[in-house]
Coordinates of C-alpha atoms in Angstrom, one line a residue:
X3 CA -17.6 0.1 7.9
X4 CA -16.8 -1.5 5.0
X5 CA -16.5 -5.4 4.3
X6 CA -15.8 -3.8 3.0
X7 CA -17.9 -2.8 5.1
X8 CA -18.8 -4.0 4.7
X9 CA -17.1 -3.7 5.2
X10 CA -16.7 -2.9 2.3
X11 CA -17.7 -6.1 1.9
X12 CA -19.1 -8.2 4.3
X13 CA -17.7 -11.4 3.4
X14 CA -21.3 -12.8 2.8
X15 CA -24.8 -12.2 4.0
X16 CA -24.3 -15.5 5.4
X17 CA -21.0 -14.8 7.1
X18 CA -21.5 -11.6 8.7
X19 CA -22.4 -13.5 11.3
X20 CA -19.6 -12.9 13.8
X21 CA -18.5 -16.2 12.9
X22 CA -14.9 -16.7 12.1
X23 CA -11.3 -17.3 13.6
X24 CA -8.9 -20.2 14.2
X25 CA -6.5 -20.9 16.9
X26 CA -4.3 -22.6 19.2
X27 CA -2.5 -21.6 22.4
X28 CA 0.8 -22.4 23.8
X29 CA -0.8 -23.2 27.3
X30 CA -1.4 -26.7 27.8
X31 CA -5.0 -27.6 28.5
X32 CA -5.8 -29.3 32.0
X33 CA -5.8 -32.7 32.1
X34 CA -9.2 -34.1 33.6
X35 CA -7.7 -36.7 35.3
X36 CA -5.7 -34.5 37.4
X37 CA -8.6 -32.0 38.1
X38 CA -9.4 -31.8 41.8
X39 CA -12.9 -31.2 43.4
X40 CA -11.8 -27.4 44.1
X41 CA -10.8 -27.1 40.5
X42 CA -14.3 -28.4 39.4
X43 CA -15.9 -25.6 41.5
X44 CA -13.5 -23.1 40.1
X45 CA -14.7 -24.3 36.6
X46 CA -18.3 -23.5 37.4
X47 CA -19.8 -20.1 36.1
X48 CA -21.1 -17.6 38.8
X49 CA -24.7 -18.4 40.0
X50 CA -25.6 -20.7 37.2
X51 CA -24.3 -23.9 38.3
X52 CA -23.1 -24.5 34.4
X53 CA -19.7 -26.6 34.3
X54 CA -17.0 -25.2 31.9
X55 CA -15.3 -27.9 29.8
X56 CA -11.8 -28.7 30.4
X57 CA -10.7 -27.2 27.3
X58 CA -11.9 -23.5 26.5
X59 CA -11.3 -23.4 22.7
X60 CA -13.8 -21.8 20.4
X61 CA -13.7 -22.9 16.9
X62 CA -15.1 -20.2 14.3
X63 CA -14.7 -19.4 10.4
X64 CA -13.5 -15.7 9.7
X65 CA -13.9 -16.7 6.1
X66 CA -11.3 -14.0 4.9
X67 CA -8.0 -13.1 6.0
X68 CA -8.2 -9.8 7.9
X69 CA -6.5 -7.0 5.5
X70 CA -5.0 -4.8 8.4
X71 CA -4.9 -5.2 11.8
X72 CA -3.6 -1.5 12.6
X73 CA -6.5 0.1 14.5
X74 CA -5.9 3.3 13.2
X75 CA -5.9 2.6 9.4
X76 CA -8.3 -0.4 9.1
X77 CA -11.9 -0.5 7.7
X78 CA -12.9 -4.0 7.3
X79 CA -15.4 -6.2 9.7
X80 CA -13.0 -9.1 9.4
X81 CA -10.1 -7.1 10.8
X82 CA -12.5 -5.0 13.0
X83 CA -13.6 -8.6 14.8
X84 CA -9.7 -9.3 15.6
X85 CA -8.6 -5.6 16.3
X86 CA -11.6 -5.4 18.8
X87 CA -10.2 -8.9 20.4
X88 CA -6.6 -8.0 21.1
X89 CA -7.0 -4.1 21.7
X90 CA -9.0 -2.2 24.0
X91 CA -10.3 1.5 23.9
X92 CA -11.8 3.8 26.4
X93 CA -14.9 1.7 26.8
X94 CA -16.0 -1.6 25.5
X95 CA -19.6 -2.4 24.7
X96 CA -21.1 -5.0 27.3
X97 CA -23.0 -7.9 26.2
X98 CA -26.3 -5.9 26.3
X99 CA -24.7 -3.1 24.0
X100 CA -24.4 -0.8 26.9
X101 CA -21.5 1.7 27.4
X102 CA -20.6 1.7 31.1
X103 CA -17.9 3.7 33.1
X104 CA -15.2 0.3 33.9
X105 CA -16.2 -1.3 30.6
X106 CA -12.6 -0.3 29.1
X107 CA -9.7 1.3 29.7
X108 CA -11.1 4.4 30.9
X109 CA -12.5 3.7 34.7
X110 CA -14.0 6.7 35.3
X111 CA -14.9 10.1 33.1
X112 CA -16.7 13.7 33.8
X113 CA -18.2 15.6 31.0
X114 CA -18.8 19.5 31.2
X115 CA -22.3 21.0 31.6
X116 CA -22.0 22.5 28.0
X117 CA -21.2 18.9 26.8
X118 CA -17.9 19.8 25.1
X119 CA -15.3 18.9 27.4
X120 CA -14.7 15.1 28.3
X121 CA -12.1 14.3 31.2
X122 CA -10.9 10.4 31.1
X123 CA -9.4 8.8 34.1
X124 CA -7.4 5.9 32.6
X125 CA -7.1 2.9 34.4
X126 CA -4.2 0.9 35.6
X127 CA -3.5 -1.8 32.8
X128 CA -0.5 -2.7 30.9
X129 CA 0.3 -3.8 27.4
X130 CA 1.3 -7.4 26.8
X131 CA 5.0 -6.3 27.1
X132 CA 4.2 -5.3 30.7
X133 CA 4.5 -1.6 30.2
X134 CA 1.5 0.6 31.2
X135 CA -1.5 1.7 29.1
X136 CA -1.3 5.8 29.4
X137 CA -3.3 8.7 28.3
X138 CA -0.2 9.2 25.9
X139 CA -0.9 6.4 24.2
X140 CA -4.4 7.4 23.4
X141 CA -3.6 10.8 22.4
X142 CA -0.4 9.6 20.0
X143 CA -3.3 7.1 18.5
X144 CA -5.8 9.8 17.9
X145 CA -3.8 12.1 16.4
X146 CA -2.1 9.5 14.1
X147 CA -5.8 8.7 13.1
X148 CA -6.1 12.5 11.7
X149 CA -2.7 12.9 10.3
X150 CA -2.7 13.6 6.8
X151 CA 0.3 11.9 6.2
X152 CA -1.4 8.6 7.8
X153 CA -4.4 9.2 5.3
X154 CA -6.4 7.2 7.2
X155 CA -10.3 6.4 5.7
X156 CA -11.8 7.1 8.9
X157 CA -10.3 10.1 10.1
X158 CA -13.5 11.7 9.6
X159 CA -14.8 10.1 12.6
X160 CA -12.9 12.0 14.3
X161 CA -14.2 15.5 13.1
X162 CA -16.5 15.8 16.6
X163 CA -13.2 16.7 18.2
X164 CA -11.7 20.1 18.2
X165 CA -10.0 21.3 15.1
X166 CA -9.6 17.5 14.1
X167 CA -11.0 18.3 11.0
X168 CA -8.8 21.3 10.2
X169 CA -6.0 19.5 10.6
X170 CA -6.7 16.4 8.8
X171 CA -7.7 18.8 5.9
X172 CA -4.3 21.0 6.3
X173 CA -6.3 23.9 7.5
X174 CA -4.1 24.3 10.5
X175 CA -0.7 22.6 10.6
X176 CA -0.3 22.8 14.7
X177 CA -1.3 19.3 16.0
X178 CA -1.2 20.7 19.4
X179 CA -4.3 22.8 18.2
X180 CA -6.5 19.7 18.2
X181 CA -8.7 19.0 21.3
X182 CA -6.8 15.7 22.4
X183 CA -4.1 16.1 25.3
X184 CA -3.0 14.0 28.1
X185 CA -2.8 16.0 31.1
X186 CA -0.8 13.2 32.7
X187 CA 0.0 9.7 32.6
X188 CA -3.4 8.7 33.7
X189 CA -5.7 11.8 32.6
X190 CA -7.1 12.3 28.8
X191 CA -8.8 15.8 28.3
X192 CA -10.9 15.7 25.0
X193 CA -12.8 18.8 23.4
X194 CA -15.4 18.6 21.2
X195 CA -16.6 21.3 18.2
X196 CA -20.3 20.8 19.3
X197 CA -22.2 18.5 21.6
X198 CA -22.3 14.8 20.6
X199 CA -24.2 13.0 22.1
X200 CA -22.9 9.5 20.8
X201 CA -19.5 10.3 21.3
X202 CA -19.0 8.0 24.5
X203 CA -20.2 5.1 22.1
X204 CA -18.2 6.2 19.2
X205 CA -14.7 5.7 21.5
X206 CA -15.7 2.0 21.6
X207 CA -15.2 2.2 17.6
X208 CA -12.2 0.6 16.4
X209 CA -10.3 3.6 15.2
X210 CA -10.6 4.9 18.7
X211 CA -8.5 2.2 19.9
X212 CA -4.9 3.2 20.6
X213 CA -2.1 1.3 18.9
X214 CA 1.2 1.3 21.3
X215 CA 3.5 4.3 19.9
X216 CA 6.7 2.2 20.9
X217 CA 5.4 -0.7 18.5
X218 CA 4.2 1.5 15.6
X219 CA 7.6 3.3 15.7
X220 CA 9.4 -0.1 16.2
X221 CA 8.0 -2.1 13.5
X222 CA 7.4 0.9 10.7
X223 CA 5.4 -0.1 7.7
X224 CA 5.6 -3.8 9.2
X225 CA 3.6 -3.0 12.1
X226 CA 0.7 -5.3 12.8
X227 CA 1.5 -7.5 9.8
X228 CA 2.4 -10.6 11.8
X229 CA 2.0 -11.9 15.6
X230 CA 5.3 -10.5 16.8
X231 CA 4.7 -7.2 15.1
X232 CA 2.1 -6.1 17.5
X233 CA 1.9 -5.5 21.4
X234 CA -1.8 -6.1 22.7
X235 CA -4.1 -4.3 25.4
X236 CA -7.2 -6.3 24.8
X237 CA -8.6 -9.8 26.2
X238 CA -6.5 -11.8 23.6
X239 CA -3.5 -11.9 21.8
X240 CA -2.6 -13.0 18.1
X241 CA -0.8 -16.0 18.3
X242 CA -0.6 -17.7 15.2
X243 CA -1.4 -16.0 11.4
X244 CA -1.1 -18.3 8.3
X245 CA -2.4 -16.3 5.5
X246 CA -5.5 -16.9 3.7
X247 CA -5.5 -20.3 6.0
X248 CA -6.0 -19.5 9.8
X249 CA -5.5 -17.1 12.4
X250 CA -5.4 -18.4 16.3
X251 CA -5.6 -16.1 19.2
X252 CA -5.0 -16.9 22.9
X253 CA -5.9 -15.3 26.1
X254 CA -3.6 -12.4 27.1
X255 CA -2.5 -13.0 30.7
X256 CA -1.7 -9.2 31.0
X257 CA -5.0 -8.0 30.0
X258 CA -6.6 -5.8 33.2
X259 CA -10.0 -8.0 33.1
X260 CA -8.1 -11.3 32.6
X261 CA -10.2 -13.0 35.3
X262 CA -13.1 -12.3 33.3
X263 CA -12.1 -14.3 30.1
X264 CA -12.7 -17.7 30.1
X265 CA -11.5 -18.7 26.6
X266 CA -7.9 -19.9 26.2
X267 CA -7.8 -19.7 22.6
X268 CA -10.2 -19.1 19.5
X269 CA -9.3 -21.1 16.5
X270 CA -10.2 -19.2 13.3
X271 CA -10.3 -20.9 9.8
X272 CA -10.9 -18.9 6.5
X273 CA -13.2 -21.0 4.7
X274 CA -15.2 -19.5 2.0
X275 CA -16.9 -23.0 0.6
X276 CA -20.5 -23.0 1.8
X277 CA -20.4 -26.9 2.1
X278 CA -17.2 -27.4 3.9
X279 CA -17.8 -24.8 6.5
X280 CA -21.3 -26.5 7.1
X281 CA -19.6 -30.2 7.1
X282 CA -16.8 -28.8 9.5
X283 CA -19.7 -27.5 12.0
X284 CA -21.6 -31.1 11.8
X285 CA -18.3 -32.9 12.4
X286 CA -17.6 -30.4 15.6
X287 CA -14.8 -28.7 13.9
X288 CA -17.0 -25.3 13.7
X289 CA -18.5 -24.2 16.9
X290 CA -21.0 -21.7 14.8
X291 CA -21.2 -20.4 11.7
X292 CA -23.5 -18.5 9.2
X293 CA -26.3 -20.4 7.3
X294 CA -26.1 -20.1 3.7
X295 CA -29.5 -19.8 1.9
X296 CA -29.3 -23.4 0.4
X297 CA -29.1 -25.0 3.9
X298 CA -32.0 -22.6 5.6
X299 CA -34.6 -25.4 5.4
X300 CA -32.2 -27.8 7.1
X301 CA -31.4 -25.8 10.2
X302 CA -34.4 -22.8 10.4
X303 CA -36.4 -25.0 12.9
X304 CA -33.4 -26.3 14.9
X305 CA -32.7 -25.2 18.9
X306 CA -28.9 -24.3 17.3
X307 CA -30.5 -21.8 14.9
X308 CA -30.8 -17.8 15.5
X309 CA -31.6 -14.9 13.8
X310 CA -30.7 -11.1 14.5
X311 CA -31.6 -8.0 13.3
X312 CA -28.4 -6.0 11.9
X313 CA -27.8 -2.4 10.7
X314 CA -26.5 -3.2 7.4
X315 CA -27.0 -2.6 3.8
X316 CA -25.8 -4.0 0.4
X317 CA -25.9 -2.1 -2.9
X318 CA -24.8 -2.0 -6.1
X319 CA -21.7 0.5 -5.9
X320 CA -21.0 2.4 -9.2
X321 CA -17.7 3.9 -10.0
X322 CA -18.8 7.9 -10.5
X323 CA -15.6 8.3 -12.5
X324 CA -15.9 5.5 -14.8
X325 CA -16.4 7.1 -18.3
X326 CA -19.6 5.0 -18.5
X327 CA -21.1 4.6 -15.2
X328 CA -20.8 8.2 -14.7
X329 CA -23.8 8.8 -16.7
X330 CA -27.0 8.7 -14.6
X331 CA -29.1 7.3 -17.1
X332 CA -26.6 4.0 -17.4
X333 CA -26.9 3.7 -13.6
X334 CA -30.6 4.3 -13.6
X335 CA -30.6 1.6 -16.1
X336 CA -29.0 -1.2 -14.1
X337 CA -30.8 -0.3 -10.9
X338 CA -34.1 -1.1 -12.8
X339 CA -32.8 -4.1 -14.2
X340 CA -32.1 -5.5 -10.7
X341 CA -35.1 -7.2 -9.2
X342 CA -34.2 -6.7 -5.3
X343 CA -37.4 -8.7 -4.4
X344 CA -36.8 -11.7 -6.6
X345 CA -32.9 -11.7 -5.2
X346 CA -34.1 -11.8 -1.7
X347 CA -36.9 -13.8 -2.0
X348 CA -35.0 -16.7 -4.3
X349 CA -31.5 -16.5 -3.9
X350 CA -31.0 -15.2 -0.1
X351 CA -34.6 -16.7 1.4
X352 CA -32.8 -15.8 4.9
X353 CA -35.2 -12.8 6.1
X354 CA -33.2 -10.4 4.5
X355 CA -35.3 -7.2 3.7
X356 CA -35.8 -5.3 0.5
X357 CA -33.8 -1.7 0.9
X358 CA -36.0 1.1 0.8
X359 CA -33.1 3.5 0.9
X360 CA -29.5 3.4 2.0
X361 CA -29.8 3.7 5.7
X362 CA -31.1 0.2 7.5
X363 CA -33.9 0.4 10.4
X364 CA -33.0 0.2 14.2
X365 CA -31.2 3.4 14.0
X366 CA -33.1 6.3 16.1
X367 CA -35.0 8.9 14.5
X368 CA -37.2 11.5 15.7
X369 CA -40.7 11.3 17.3
X370 CA -39.6 8.1 18.9
X371 CA -39.5 6.5 15.7
X372 CA -36.5 4.6 13.8
X373 CA -35.0 6.7 11.0
X374 CA -36.3 4.8 8.3
X375 CA -39.7 5.5 9.6
X376 CA -38.9 9.2 9.1
X377 CA -37.5 8.7 5.9
X378 CA -40.0 6.7 4.4
X379 CA -39.0 4.7 0.8
X380 CA -37.0 6.8 -1.2
X381 CA -36.3 4.2 -3.9
X382 CA -39.8 4.1 -4.9
X383 CA -39.1 5.1 -8.3
X384 CA -36.5 2.3 -8.5
X385 CA -38.8 -0.8 -8.3
X386 CA -37.9 -3.4 -11.0
X387 CA -39.1 -2.4 -14.6
X388 CA -37.6 -4.0 -17.6
X389 CA -39.3 -1.4 -20.0
X390 CA -37.8 1.5 -18.4
X391 CA -34.8 -0.4 -18.0
X392 CA -34.3 -0.8 -21.6
X393 CA -35.5 2.8 -22.3
X394 CA -32.8 4.3 -19.6
X395 CA -29.9 2.1 -21.0
X396 CA -30.6 3.1 -24.8
X397 CA -31.1 6.9 -23.8
X398 CA -27.5 6.6 -21.9
X399 CA -25.7 4.5 -24.5
X400 CA -26.9 7.5 -27.2
X401 CA -25.8 10.3 -24.7
X402 CA -21.9 8.4 -24.6
X403 CA -22.0 7.8 -28.3
X404 CA -21.4 4.2 -28.0
X405 CA -22.9 0.7 -29.0
X406 CA -24.0 -2.1 -26.3
X407 CA -21.1 -4.1 -27.7
X408 CA -18.6 -1.3 -26.6
X409 CA -20.3 -0.7 -23.5
X410 CA -20.2 -4.7 -22.3
X411 CA -16.3 -4.9 -23.5
X412 CA -15.5 -2.1 -21.1
X413 CA -17.9 -2.8 -18.3
X414 CA -17.7 -5.5 -15.4
X415 CA -19.2 -6.7 -12.3
X416 CA -16.5 -7.0 -9.5
X417 CA -17.1 -9.4 -6.6
X418 CA -15.6 -11.5 -4.0
X419 CA -14.7 -15.0 -4.7
X420 CA -16.6 -17.3 -1.8
X421 CA -19.8 -19.8 -2.7
X422 CA -22.1 -16.7 -1.8
X423 CA -20.4 -14.0 -3.9
X424 CA -20.6 -16.6 -6.7
X425 CA -24.3 -17.2 -6.7
X426 CA -24.8 -13.6 -6.0
X427 CA -22.8 -12.1 -8.9
X428 CA -24.4 -14.6 -11.1
X429 CA -28.0 -13.9 -10.3
X430 CA -27.3 -10.0 -10.7
X431 CA -25.3 -10.9 -13.6
X432 CA -28.5 -12.8 -15.2
X433 CA -30.9 -9.9 -14.5
X434 CA -29.1 -7.6 -16.5
X435 CA -28.6 -10.0 -19.4
X436 CA -32.3 -10.7 -19.3
X437 CA -33.3 -7.1 -19.2
X438 CA -30.8 -5.1 -20.9
X439 CA -29.1 -7.5 -23.2
X440 CA -25.5 -7.3 -22.1
X441 CA -23.5 -9.9 -20.0
X442 CA -20.8 -8.0 -18.1
X443 CA -18.1 -10.5 -17.1
X444 CA -17.6 -11.1 -13.5
X445 CA -14.2 -10.3 -11.9
X446 CA -14.1 -12.4 -8.3
X447 CA -11.2 -11.5 -6.5
X448 CA -10.2 -11.8 -2.7
X449 CA -11.5 -9.5 -0.1
X450 CA -8.0 -7.9 0.2
X451 CA -8.0 -7.1 -3.5
X452 CA -11.3 -5.6 -3.6
X453 CA -10.8 -3.1 -1.1
X454 CA -7.1 -2.3 -3.0
X455 CA -9.1 -2.2 -6.2
X456 CA -11.8 0.3 -4.7
X457 CA -8.8 2.7 -3.4
X458 CA -7.3 2.5 -7.1
X459 CA -10.7 3.1 -8.9
X460 CA -10.2 0.0 -10.4
X461 CA -13.7 -1.1 -11.3
X462 CA -17.0 0.1 -12.7
X463 CA -19.6 -1.5 -10.5
X464 CA -19.6 -3.6 -7.7
X465 CA -21.7 -5.2 -5.1
X466 CA -20.5 -3.9 -2.0
X467 CA -21.9 -4.0 2.0
X468 CA -21.9 -1.5 4.8
X469 CA -22.3 -1.9 8.4
X470 CA -23.1 1.0 10.9
X471 CA -20.1 2.0 13.1
X472 CA -22.2 3.3 15.9
X473 CA -26.0 3.9 17.1
X474 CA -27.1 6.6 14.7
X475 CA -27.9 7.0 11.0
X476 CA -25.1 9.7 10.6
X477 CA -22.9 6.6 10.4
X478 CA -24.5 6.2 7.0
X479 CA -25.3 9.3 5.6
X480 CA -21.9 10.7 6.3
X481 CA -20.1 8.1 4.1
X482 CA -20.7 9.4 0.7
X483 CA -19.7 12.9 1.1
X484 CA -17.1 14.4 -1.2
X485 CA -13.6 12.9 -0.7
X486 CA -14.9 10.9 2.1
X487 CA -12.5 8.3 3.6
X488 CA -14.8 5.2 2.7
X489 CA -16.3 7.1 -0.4
X490 CA -15.3 4.3 -2.8
X491 CA -18.1 5.7 -5.5
X492 CA -16.2 8.8 -5.7
X493 CA -19.6 10.5 -5.4
X494 CA -19.7 14.6 -5.0
X495 CA -22.7 16.7 -4.5
X496 CA -22.3 20.0 -2.6
X497 CA -26.0 20.0 -2.0
X498 CA -25.6 16.4 -0.4
X499 CA -22.4 17.8 1.4
X500 CA -24.2 21.1 2.8
X501 CA -27.0 18.9 4.1
X502 CA -24.5 16.6 6.1
X503 CA -23.0 19.6 7.5
X504 CA -26.1 21.0 8.6
X505 CA -27.0 17.6 10.3
X506 CA -23.4 17.6 11.8
X507 CA -23.7 20.6 13.5
X508 CA -27.4 20.9 14.1
X509 CA -29.1 19.2 17.3
X510 CA -32.4 17.3 17.7
X511 CA -35.3 17.3 14.7
X512 CA -32.9 19.2 12.7
X513 CA -30.4 17.2 12.4
X514 CA -32.6 14.2 11.4
X515 CA -34.5 16.0 8.8
X516 CA -31.5 17.3 7.2
X517 CA -30.4 13.6 6.6
X518 CA -33.8 12.8 5.5
X519 CA -33.4 15.1 2.7
X520 CA -29.8 13.9 2.1
X521 CA -31.3 10.4 1.8
X522 CA -33.5 12.0 -1.1
X523 CA -30.5 13.4 -2.8
X524 CA -28.4 10.6 -2.7
X525 CA -31.6 8.4 -4.4
X526 CA -31.8 10.9 -7.0
X527 CA -27.9 10.9 -7.9
X528 CA -28.0 7.4 -7.7
X529 CA -24.1 6.6 -6.8
X530 CA -25.3 3.2 -5.1
X531 CA -28.0 1.3 -5.2
X532 CA -29.4 0.0 -2.1
X533 CA -30.3 -4.0 -2.7
X534 CA -31.5 -5.4 0.7
X535 CA -30.8 -5.3 4.7
X536 CA -29.4 -8.8 5.4
X537 CA -30.6 -11.1 8.5
X538 CA -28.0 -12.1 10.4
X539 CA -28.7 -15.9 10.8
X540 CA -26.5 -18.5 12.5
X541 CA -26.0 -21.9 14.0
X542 CA -24.3 -22.3 17.2
X543 CA -23.6 -25.4 19.3
X544 CA -25.6 -25.3 22.6
X545 CA -22.3 -25.7 24.8
X546 CA -21.4 -22.1 23.4
X547 CA -22.2 -19.3 25.5
X548 CA -21.6 -15.9 25.8
X549 CA -20.9 -14.7 22.6
X550 CA -22.1 -10.8 22.3
X551 CA -23.7 -9.8 19.0
X552 CA -24.6 -6.0 18.3
X553 CA -26.7 -4.4 15.4
X554 CA -23.7 -1.7 14.9
X555 CA -20.1 -1.3 15.2
X556 CA -17.8 -4.5 15.9
X557 CA -20.7 -6.5 15.5
X558 CA -19.5 -9.7 17.5
X559 CA -17.5 -9.6 21.0
X560 CA -16.0 -12.9 22.1
X561 CA -14.3 -11.5 25.4
X562 CA -17.4 -13.1 27.9
X563 CA -17.7 -16.3 25.5
X564 CA -17.1 -19.9 27.3
X565 CA -17.6 -23.5 26.3
X566 CA -19.5 -25.9 28.5
X567 CA -18.7 -29.2 29.3
X568 CA -20.4 -31.6 26.7

């Protein structure tokens, strides 16, 4: 997922922490003076004896404006947080990360013995406008995701479904040949190309969450651009949205599981300055936030501090169609001139891990091991080496027939515009200046503009991040395939594509082995250079409970959050 990743750029290592959002609700909070003893008992959480605060408001920092709240076209983590909160798919991850029947809009399902046919029963649930959610909503949304005219970047996530890839790539033109069909109002049948063990988990992913057909058709290009341009099916609804400043969600009274939702609203600011958000946390105007590296010593030993593992990777992203960075020796030079360990230890200093490949830890491999254990260190030849970096740089310049001055005039580093981005961009810039003798200018732009510039190929090298969308290494390995929806490097190698195809149709150890080989090809070609896997460090007030955080997918869930009396 980009932030975009990461999504593709996660806001900042320190912002990747499910901490975001601003809010205000139209409902009037309960007046404590009018609360009866019965009311107090109702405000006590089940089986714990905890007493809920009279005002159920969570204050968080989104850090960035969500670029796209259309489930079928969105690609970034900030938007994922919001979409996951205001919509719902067939399943919703439970706080422990599991998927169970009844956790989402599918109350039940059956899987054929050959693992190829899934039949889902849709529960009795309504959209926020009072109309029922039906199997037709899912059929419409999923087929919209693979419509070539829609050009959804995540269309490939549906390629496990029969004929979805063929339709998306225009090999076939009849959408009725795609293996998604509403048998009636409450029955959805899905046929797969091949057994896909993680398919149920995949249906919790944002692209599989349906937008209401009537709303999409009514609002057209304005769909999801404002609170009144959406119809909701999830625990919350967008109530206010001031671009680049604040987004507020309120509880959805028509949500099928509204009784389980304790928060009345979520108030999310869009703060990029580290000092500002830490000050707001200290004064109680934020209830949780990421911990910037410069504040690590202050908070790391406090009860409010927490660090969680996360399946994400940050990397240098080279534009493979750029006239200079298309040269492998130029890419090798910049990789070797990037001191990953120094950056992680001295700039981040937050528990992040130096990357040994594109795929991070936590994702399953074979023989009971994590995938990274099966793969090993595929980046060993790119350990920081100033002499080799200079050698490759001079070789690349010679092959291109240009001078160092011409290169510097053309190339630049594309980054975000927050405190973290400034520090990171300057650190990398200085490494390259010290080692290669070129000072690439930094172009710091907003989150949404970065995504736009990736799509327009308007960059030479950038810093980007990717968070896994589901619990399998394929969520990383199918990212750089030729013409892949999220392949912003514009990398293409038939050998790599063939290995990913083999892993896609293979089973068991065969698919893991194919992905290991694909990682080696990726490291050899170097369309991207993995730098680190970030630690998810945050502080959270003791009265905030129930926020679920996951290592993959939409990494933050507010459905079960609540505020204790304090």
